[in-house]
Coordinates of C-alpha atoms and ligand atoms in Angstrom, one line a residue:
M1 CA 0.0 0.0 0.0
D2 CA 1.0 3.5 -0.6
A3 CA 3.0 5.1 2.2
F4 CA 0.7 8.2 2.2
F5 CA -2.2 6.1 3.4
A6 CA -0.2 4.4 6.1
S7 CA -1.7 6.6 8.9
P8 CA -5.2 7.7 8.0
E9 CA -6.1 10.5 10.4
S10 CA -9.7 11.1 9.4
H11 CA -12.7 9.3 8.2
L12 CA -12.2 11.0 4.8
C13 CA -8.7 9.5 4.5
R14 CA -10.0 6.0 5.3
N15 CA -12.7 6.4 2.6
L16 CA -10.0 7.5 0.2
R17 CA -7.8 4.5 0.9
E18 CA -10.8 2.2 0.4
A19 CA -11.7 3.9 -2.8
C20 CA -8.1 3.5 -4.1
L21 CA -8.1 -0.2 -3.3
K22 CA -11.2 -0.6 -5.5
R23 CA -11.3 0.3 -9.2
T24 CA -11.2 4.0 -10.0
P25 CA -12.9 6.3 -10.7
A26 CA -14.3 6.5 -7.2
I27 CA -15.9 9.2 -5.0
V28 CA -15.3 9.7 -1.3
Q29 CA -16.9 12.2 1.1
P30 CA -16.3 13.1 4.7
A31 CA -18.7 11.8 7.4
L32 CA -21.2 14.6 7.5
S33 CA -21.9 16.0 10.9
S34 CA -25.0 17.8 9.7
D35 CA -27.9 17.0 7.4
P36 CA -27.3 18.7 4.0
I37 CA -30.8 20.1 3.7
E38 CA -30.7 21.5 7.2
D39 CA -27.3 23.0 6.4
F40 CA -28.7 24.6 3.3
A41 CA -31.8 25.9 5.1
N42 CA -29.9 27.4 8.1
A43 CA -27.4 29.1 5.8
C44 CA -30.3 30.6 3.8
V45 CA -32.0 31.9 6.9
R46 CA -28.7 33.4 8.1
G47 CA -28.0 34.9 4.7
F48 CA -31.4 36.5 4.2
R49 CA -31.3 37.9 7.7
S50 CA -27.8 39.4 7.5
D51 CA -27.4 43.0 6.7
P52 CA -26.8 43.4 3.7
R53 CA -28.5 40.2 2.7
R54 CA -25.9 37.8 1.4
L55 CA -26.3 34.1 0.5
E56 CA -23.3 31.6 0.6
S57 CA -22.2 31.0 -2.9
R58 CA -21.4 27.3 -2.4
F59 CA -25.1 26.6 -2.7
L60 CA -25.1 27.9 -6.3
Y61 CA -23.6 24.6 -7.3
D62 CA -26.2 21.9 -7.2
A63 CA -26.6 19.6 -10.3
E64 CA -28.5 22.3 -12.2
G65 CA -26.3 25.1 -11.1
S66 CA -23.1 23.3 -12.0
A67 CA -24.5 22.6 -15.5
L68 CA -25.5 26.2 -15.9
F69 CA -22.0 27.3 -14.7
E70 CA -20.5 25.1 -17.4
E71 CA -22.7 26.9 -19.9
I72 CA -21.5 30.3 -18.6
T73 CA -17.9 29.2 -19.3
R74 CA -18.9 28.7 -23.0
Q75 CA -20.5 32.2 -23.4
P76 CA -18.6 34.5 -25.7
E77 CA -18.5 37.3 -23.0
Y78 CA -17.1 35.0 -20.3
Y79 CA -13.4 35.3 -21.2
L80 CA -12.1 33.8 -18.0
T81 CA -12.2 30.1 -18.7
R82 CA -10.9 30.5 -22.3
T83 CA -8.0 32.7 -21.2
E84 CA -7.0 30.6 -18.3
S85 CA -7.2 27.5 -20.5
S86 CA -4.9 29.0 -23.1
I87 CA -2.3 29.8 -20.4
L88 CA -2.6 26.2 -19.1
A89 CA -2.2 24.8 -22.6
A90 CA 0.9 26.8 -23.2
R91 CA 2.5 26.3 -19.8
A92 CA 1.5 22.9 -18.4
A93 CA 4.7 21.2 -19.5
E94 CA 6.8 24.0 -17.9
I95 CA 4.8 23.8 -14.7
R96 CA 5.4 20.1 -14.5
E97 CA 9.1 20.6 -15.1
L98 CA 9.2 23.1 -12.2
T99 CA 7.3 20.9 -9.8
G100 CA 8.7 17.5 -10.5
P101 CA 6.5 14.5 -9.9
L102 CA 3.6 14.9 -7.5
R103 CA -0.1 14.3 -7.1
I104 CA -2.7 16.8 -8.1
L105 CA -5.6 17.9 -5.9
E106 CA -8.0 20.4 -7.5
L107 CA -10.4 22.6 -5.4
G108 CA -13.7 23.3 -7.0
S109 CA -12.9 21.1 -10.0
G110 CA -16.4 21.3 -11.7
S111 CA -16.1 19.6 -15.1
S112 CA -12.2 19.3 -14.7
Q113 CA -12.0 20.3 -18.4
K114 CA -9.1 22.8 -18.0
T115 CA -7.2 20.3 -15.9
D116 CA -6.7 18.1 -19.0
H117 CA -3.8 20.3 -19.9
L118 CA -2.1 19.5 -16.6
L119 CA -3.0 15.8 -16.7
R120 CA -1.5 15.5 -20.2
A121 CA 1.7 17.2 -19.2
W122 CA 1.9 14.9 -16.1
L123 CA 1.3 11.8 -18.2
E124 CA 3.9 12.8 -20.8
Q125 CA 6.6 13.4 -18.2
E126 CA 5.8 10.8 -15.7
G127 CA 3.3 8.2 -16.7
P128 CA 0.7 7.1 -14.1
T129 CA -0.6 10.1 -12.2
R130 CA -3.0 10.6 -9.3
Y131 CA -5.7 13.2 -9.5
Y132 CA -8.1 14.2 -6.7
P133 CA -10.9 16.6 -7.8
V134 CA -12.7 18.2 -4.9
D135 CA -16.2 19.6 -5.5
V136 CA -19.5 20.2 -3.6
S137 CA -21.6 19.0 -6.5
A138 CA -21.9 15.2 -6.6
A139 CA -23.3 15.2 -10.1
S140 CA -20.5 17.2 -11.7
L141 CA -17.8 15.3 -9.7
C142 CA -19.1 12.0 -10.8
A143 CA -19.3 13.1 -14.4
A144 CA -15.8 14.6 -14.3
C145 CA -14.3 11.5 -12.6
E146 CA -15.8 9.2 -15.3
R147 CA -14.7 11.4 -18.1
V148 CA -11.1 11.8 -16.8
G149 CA -10.9 8.1 -15.9
S150 CA -12.0 6.9 -19.3
T151 CA -10.1 9.5 -21.3
Y152 CA -6.8 8.9 -19.4
P153 CA -6.7 5.3 -18.2
A154 CA -3.2 6.0 -16.7
V155 CA -4.7 8.6 -14.4
E156 CA -6.0 7.3 -11.1
V157 CA -8.8 9.6 -10.2
V158 CA -10.6 9.8 -6.8
G159 CA -13.2 12.4 -6.4
V160 CA -13.7 14.1 -3.1
Q161 CA -17.2 15.5 -2.5
C162 CA -16.9 18.2 0.1
Q163 CA -16.3 21.9 0.7
Y164 CA -12.8 23.2 0.0
R165 CA -11.7 23.3 3.7
E166 CA -13.0 19.8 4.4
S167 CA -10.4 18.4 2.0
F168 CA -7.5 20.0 3.8
P169 CA -6.8 17.2 6.2
L170 CA -6.0 15.0 3.2
L171 CA -3.2 17.2 2.0
A172 CA -0.5 16.1 4.5
Q173 CA -1.0 12.5 3.3
L174 CA -1.1 13.4 -0.4
S175 CA 2.2 15.3 -0.1
P176 CA 4.1 15.8 -2.4
V177 CA 1.1 17.5 -3.9
L178 CA 0.1 20.4 -6.1
V179 CA -3.2 22.1 -5.1
A180 CA -4.8 23.6 -8.2
F181 CA -7.4 26.4 -7.5
L182 CA -8.4 27.7 -10.9
G183 CA -11.1 29.9 -12.5
S184 CA -10.4 32.8 -10.1
S185 CA -12.6 31.1 -7.6
I186 CA -10.5 32.6 -4.8
G187 CA -11.9 36.0 -5.9
N188 CA -15.2 34.8 -4.6
F189 CA -13.8 35.3 -1.1
T190 CA -13.7 38.7 0.7
P191 CA -10.1 39.8 1.4
E192 CA -10.4 38.6 5.0
E193 CA -11.8 35.2 3.9
M194 CA -9.1 34.9 1.3
S195 CA -6.2 35.4 3.7
C196 CA -7.7 33.1 6.2
F197 CA -8.2 30.4 3.5
V198 CA -4.6 30.8 2.1
R199 CA -3.1 30.6 5.6
A200 CA -5.2 27.5 6.4
L201 CA -4.0 25.9 3.1
A202 CA -0.4 26.8 3.9
A203 CA -0.8 25.2 7.3
A204 CA -2.2 22.0 5.8
L205 CA 0.5 21.6 3.2
R206 CA 4.1 20.5 3.8
P207 CA 6.9 22.8 3.0
G208 CA 7.8 22.4 -0.7
D209 CA 4.3 21.5 -1.8
F210 CA 2.9 23.6 -4.7
F211 CA -0.2 25.8 -5.1
L212 CA -1.4 26.7 -8.7
L213 CA -3.7 29.7 -8.5
G214 CA -5.8 31.3 -11.2
L215 CA -6.6 35.0 -10.8
D216 CA -8.7 37.3 -12.9
L217 CA -7.0 40.7 -13.3
V218 CA -8.4 44.2 -13.0
K219 CA -9.6 45.4 -16.4
E220 CA -12.0 47.7 -18.1
R221 CA -15.5 47.9 -16.6
S222 CA -17.3 47.0 -19.8
L223 CA -15.4 43.8 -20.3
L224 CA -16.1 42.8 -16.7
E225 CA -19.7 43.7 -16.7
S226 CA -20.4 41.8 -19.9
A227 CA -18.7 38.7 -18.5
Y228 CA -21.3 38.6 -15.7
N229 CA -24.3 39.7 -17.8
D230 CA -24.1 37.5 -20.9
E231 CA -26.5 38.2 -23.8
A232 CA -28.0 34.7 -23.7
G233 CA -29.0 35.2 -20.1
V234 CA -27.3 32.1 -18.8
T235 CA -25.8 33.9 -15.8
A236 CA -29.3 35.2 -15.0
R237 CA -30.6 31.6 -15.0
F238 CA -27.6 30.7 -12.8
T239 CA -28.5 33.3 -10.2
R240 CA -32.2 32.4 -10.3
N241 CA -31.4 28.7 -9.9
L242 CA -30.3 29.4 -6.3
F243 CA -33.9 30.4 -5.5
A244 CA -35.3 27.5 -7.6
R245 CA -33.1 25.2 -5.5
M246 CA -34.7 26.6 -2.3
N247 CA -38.1 25.9 -3.8
R248 CA -37.0 22.3 -4.7
E249 CA -35.3 21.5 -1.5
L250 CA -36.9 23.7 1.2
G251 CA -40.5 24.1 -0.1
S252 CA -40.2 27.8 -0.2
A253 CA -42.5 28.6 -3.1
I254 CA -40.6 31.8 -4.1
D255 CA -42.0 33.5 -7.1
L256 CA -39.0 33.2 -9.5
D257 CA -40.6 35.5 -12.1
A258 CA -40.1 38.3 -9.6
I259 CA -36.3 37.8 -9.3
E260 CA -33.9 39.6 -11.6
H261 CA -30.2 39.0 -12.0
A262 CA -28.0 42.1 -11.4
A263 CA -24.2 42.3 -11.7
W264 CA -22.0 45.4 -11.8
Y265 CA -18.4 46.3 -11.2
R266 CA -17.5 48.3 -8.1
R267 CA -14.4 50.1 -9.0
D268 CA -13.8 51.3 -5.5
Q269 CA -13.4 47.7 -4.3
E270 CA -12.3 46.2 -7.6
L271 CA -15.0 43.5 -7.6
V272 CA -18.0 42.4 -9.5
E273 CA -21.0 42.2 -7.2
I274 CA -23.7 39.7 -8.2
S275 CA -27.2 39.9 -6.7
A276 CA -30.8 38.9 -7.1
R277 CA -33.2 41.8 -7.2
F278 CA -36.7 41.2 -5.9
T279 CA -39.0 43.1 -8.3
R280 CA -42.1 42.5 -6.0
A281 CA -42.4 42.1 -2.2
Q282 CA -42.6 38.5 -1.2
S283 CA -42.8 36.4 2.0
F284 CA -41.9 32.8 2.0
R285 CA -41.2 30.0 4.5
L286 CA -38.0 27.9 4.6
T287 CA -38.5 24.4 6.1
P288 CA -36.7 23.2 8.1
P289 CA -36.3 25.3 10.3
G290 CA -39.7 26.8 9.4
K291 CA -38.7 30.4 9.4
T292 CA -40.5 33.1 7.4
I293 CA -38.5 35.6 5.3
T294 CA -40.0 38.8 4.0
I295 CA -38.3 40.8 1.3
G296 CA -39.5 44.2 0.1
Q297 CA -39.8 45.3 -3.5
G298 CA -36.5 46.4 -5.1
E299 CA -34.4 44.7 -2.4
L300 CA -31.2 43.0 -3.3
V301 CA -29.8 39.7 -2.1
Q302 CA -26.1 39.2 -2.9
T303 CA -25.3 35.8 -4.3
E304 CA -21.6 36.3 -5.1
I305 CA -18.7 38.7 -5.3
S306 CA -15.9 38.2 -7.8
R307 CA -12.8 40.2 -6.9
K308 CA -10.4 41.2 -9.6
F309 CA -6.7 41.3 -8.8
R310 CA -3.5 43.4 -9.3
L311 CA -0.4 41.3 -9.3
D312 CA 1.7 44.0 -7.5
R313 CA -0.8 43.8 -4.5
V314 CA -1.7 40.1 -4.5
V315 CA 1.8 38.7 -4.7
P316 CA 3.0 40.3 -1.4
D317 CA -0.4 39.3 0.2
L318 CA 0.2 35.6 -0.7
E319 CA 3.8 35.8 0.4
R320 CA 2.6 37.0 3.9
C321 CA 0.4 33.9 4.0
G322 CA 3.1 31.3 3.8
F323 CA 3.9 30.9 0.1
S324 CA 6.7 32.0 -2.2
V325 CA 5.8 32.9 -5.8
E326 CA 7.8 30.7 -8.1
R327 CA 6.3 31.9 -11.4
V328 CA 3.6 34.1 -12.8
F329 CA 2.1 33.3 -16.2
T330 CA -0.3 35.6 -18.0
D331 CA -1.9 35.8 -21.4
E332 CA -0.7 38.5 -23.9
R333 CA -3.6 40.9 -23.1
R334 CA -2.8 40.4 -19.3
W335 CA -6.4 39.6 -18.6
F336 CA -5.7 36.6 -16.4
A337 CA -2.8 35.2 -14.3
L338 CA -1.8 31.8 -13.3
L339 CA 0.5 31.8 -10.3
L340 CA 2.7 28.9 -9.3
L341 CA 3.3 29.2 -5.6
R342 CA 5.2 27.1 -3.2
R343 CA 4.7 26.4 0.5
R344 CA 7.6 28.0 2.3
P345 CA 9.6 26.3 5.1
I346 CA 7.8 26.8 8.4
Y347 CA 10.8 28.2 10.2
S348 CA 13.4 30.4 8.8
L349 CA 16.7 31.3 10.3
R350 CA 17.3 34.9 11.0
K351 CA 19.3 36.9 13.5
P352 CA 17.3 37.9 16.5
R353 CA 16.3 41.6 16.2
R354 CA 17.5 43.7 19.1
Q355 CA 14.7 45.2 21.1
L356 CA 14.8 48.9 21.1
Ligands
LIG401 N1 -15.6 31.9 -10.1 C1 -16.5 32.5 -11.0 C2 -16.1 33.9 -11.2 O1 -15.9 34.6 -10.2 C3 -17.9 32.3 -10.6 C4 -19.0 33.0 -11.4 C5 -18.9 33.3 -12.7 C6 -20.2 33.4 -11.0 N2 -20.1 33.9 -13.1 C7 -20.9 34.0 -12.1 C8 -20.9 33.4 -9.7 C9 -22.2 34.5 -11.9 C10 -22.1 33.9 -9.6 C11 -22.8 34.4 -10.7 O2 -16.1 34.4 -12.3

């Protein structure tokens, strides 16, 4: 048996080991401490009652939402996926040369389509490879595992169905590992959430492990606003699906025709804010816990933020959180960046500073 499974620390690790002993592709998930429906309902009540109203974006990705997101990535206005994919296509072999052999764990893997570039480079340089996609959506994770497993028989793929952080206990045992976090999904965190997340990731990795991070860069307002307001209305359907999901799973009977998608760029904060606007006042009940929510006409409920980055600011931020920046790759228009980071040694030698 592989050494990295020798001391399973968590239930998730045990599941993972069992999955690897069977035929791949396989899916594992952590032992859930709470019921997923209750978790969704409680998070909705909290989000509707917070000021401003803000729903947790992880709930956008049920089976329908994940399929809609895939459709967003194919819209002509949504340049992010295409641009990042072109950087990956051009640089995957170089990335693999820089990292040497290691396993790949991908956070928020979705369809895993872009990851093909990495997997091909890994296969070419090393042969058999291990790939661990992590996603909250069981449906897209299963589909991605099956596709990767059948397209690349030499890739051993084990899907991990959980939230990002729930996969962190695995990292010490997967080391040496590269954690891929693509699509600028890190921009969906507030600055505080982001530094907390990056520090927790650094703490979970071993020194020398790698972190491949996709970042959408600050650019002209019109390009940004079009990317989140596509002509075909797919993004609007994606926003509305969150409320449709409440109707499906929590019996809320929200009138979806009275919900409009709204997304605009806030230059002061360098982020795209995505919200649902209630065009009529509504009351609805979420069960469990059986709480009633009342929303007035014209009120906004934020469903996502998507921060845009400047390299000169984000690089020192990441360095303060336990990583060194090994390489920065961008496209020729400098719309998107792919950063290859490395977990720094935990302790560094330096002369004690004299107290003044
Ligand atoms: N990570 C994606 C992004 O920030 C998520 C996303 C794209 C998204 N379009 C959206 C989230 C529309 C909510 C609504 O670009």
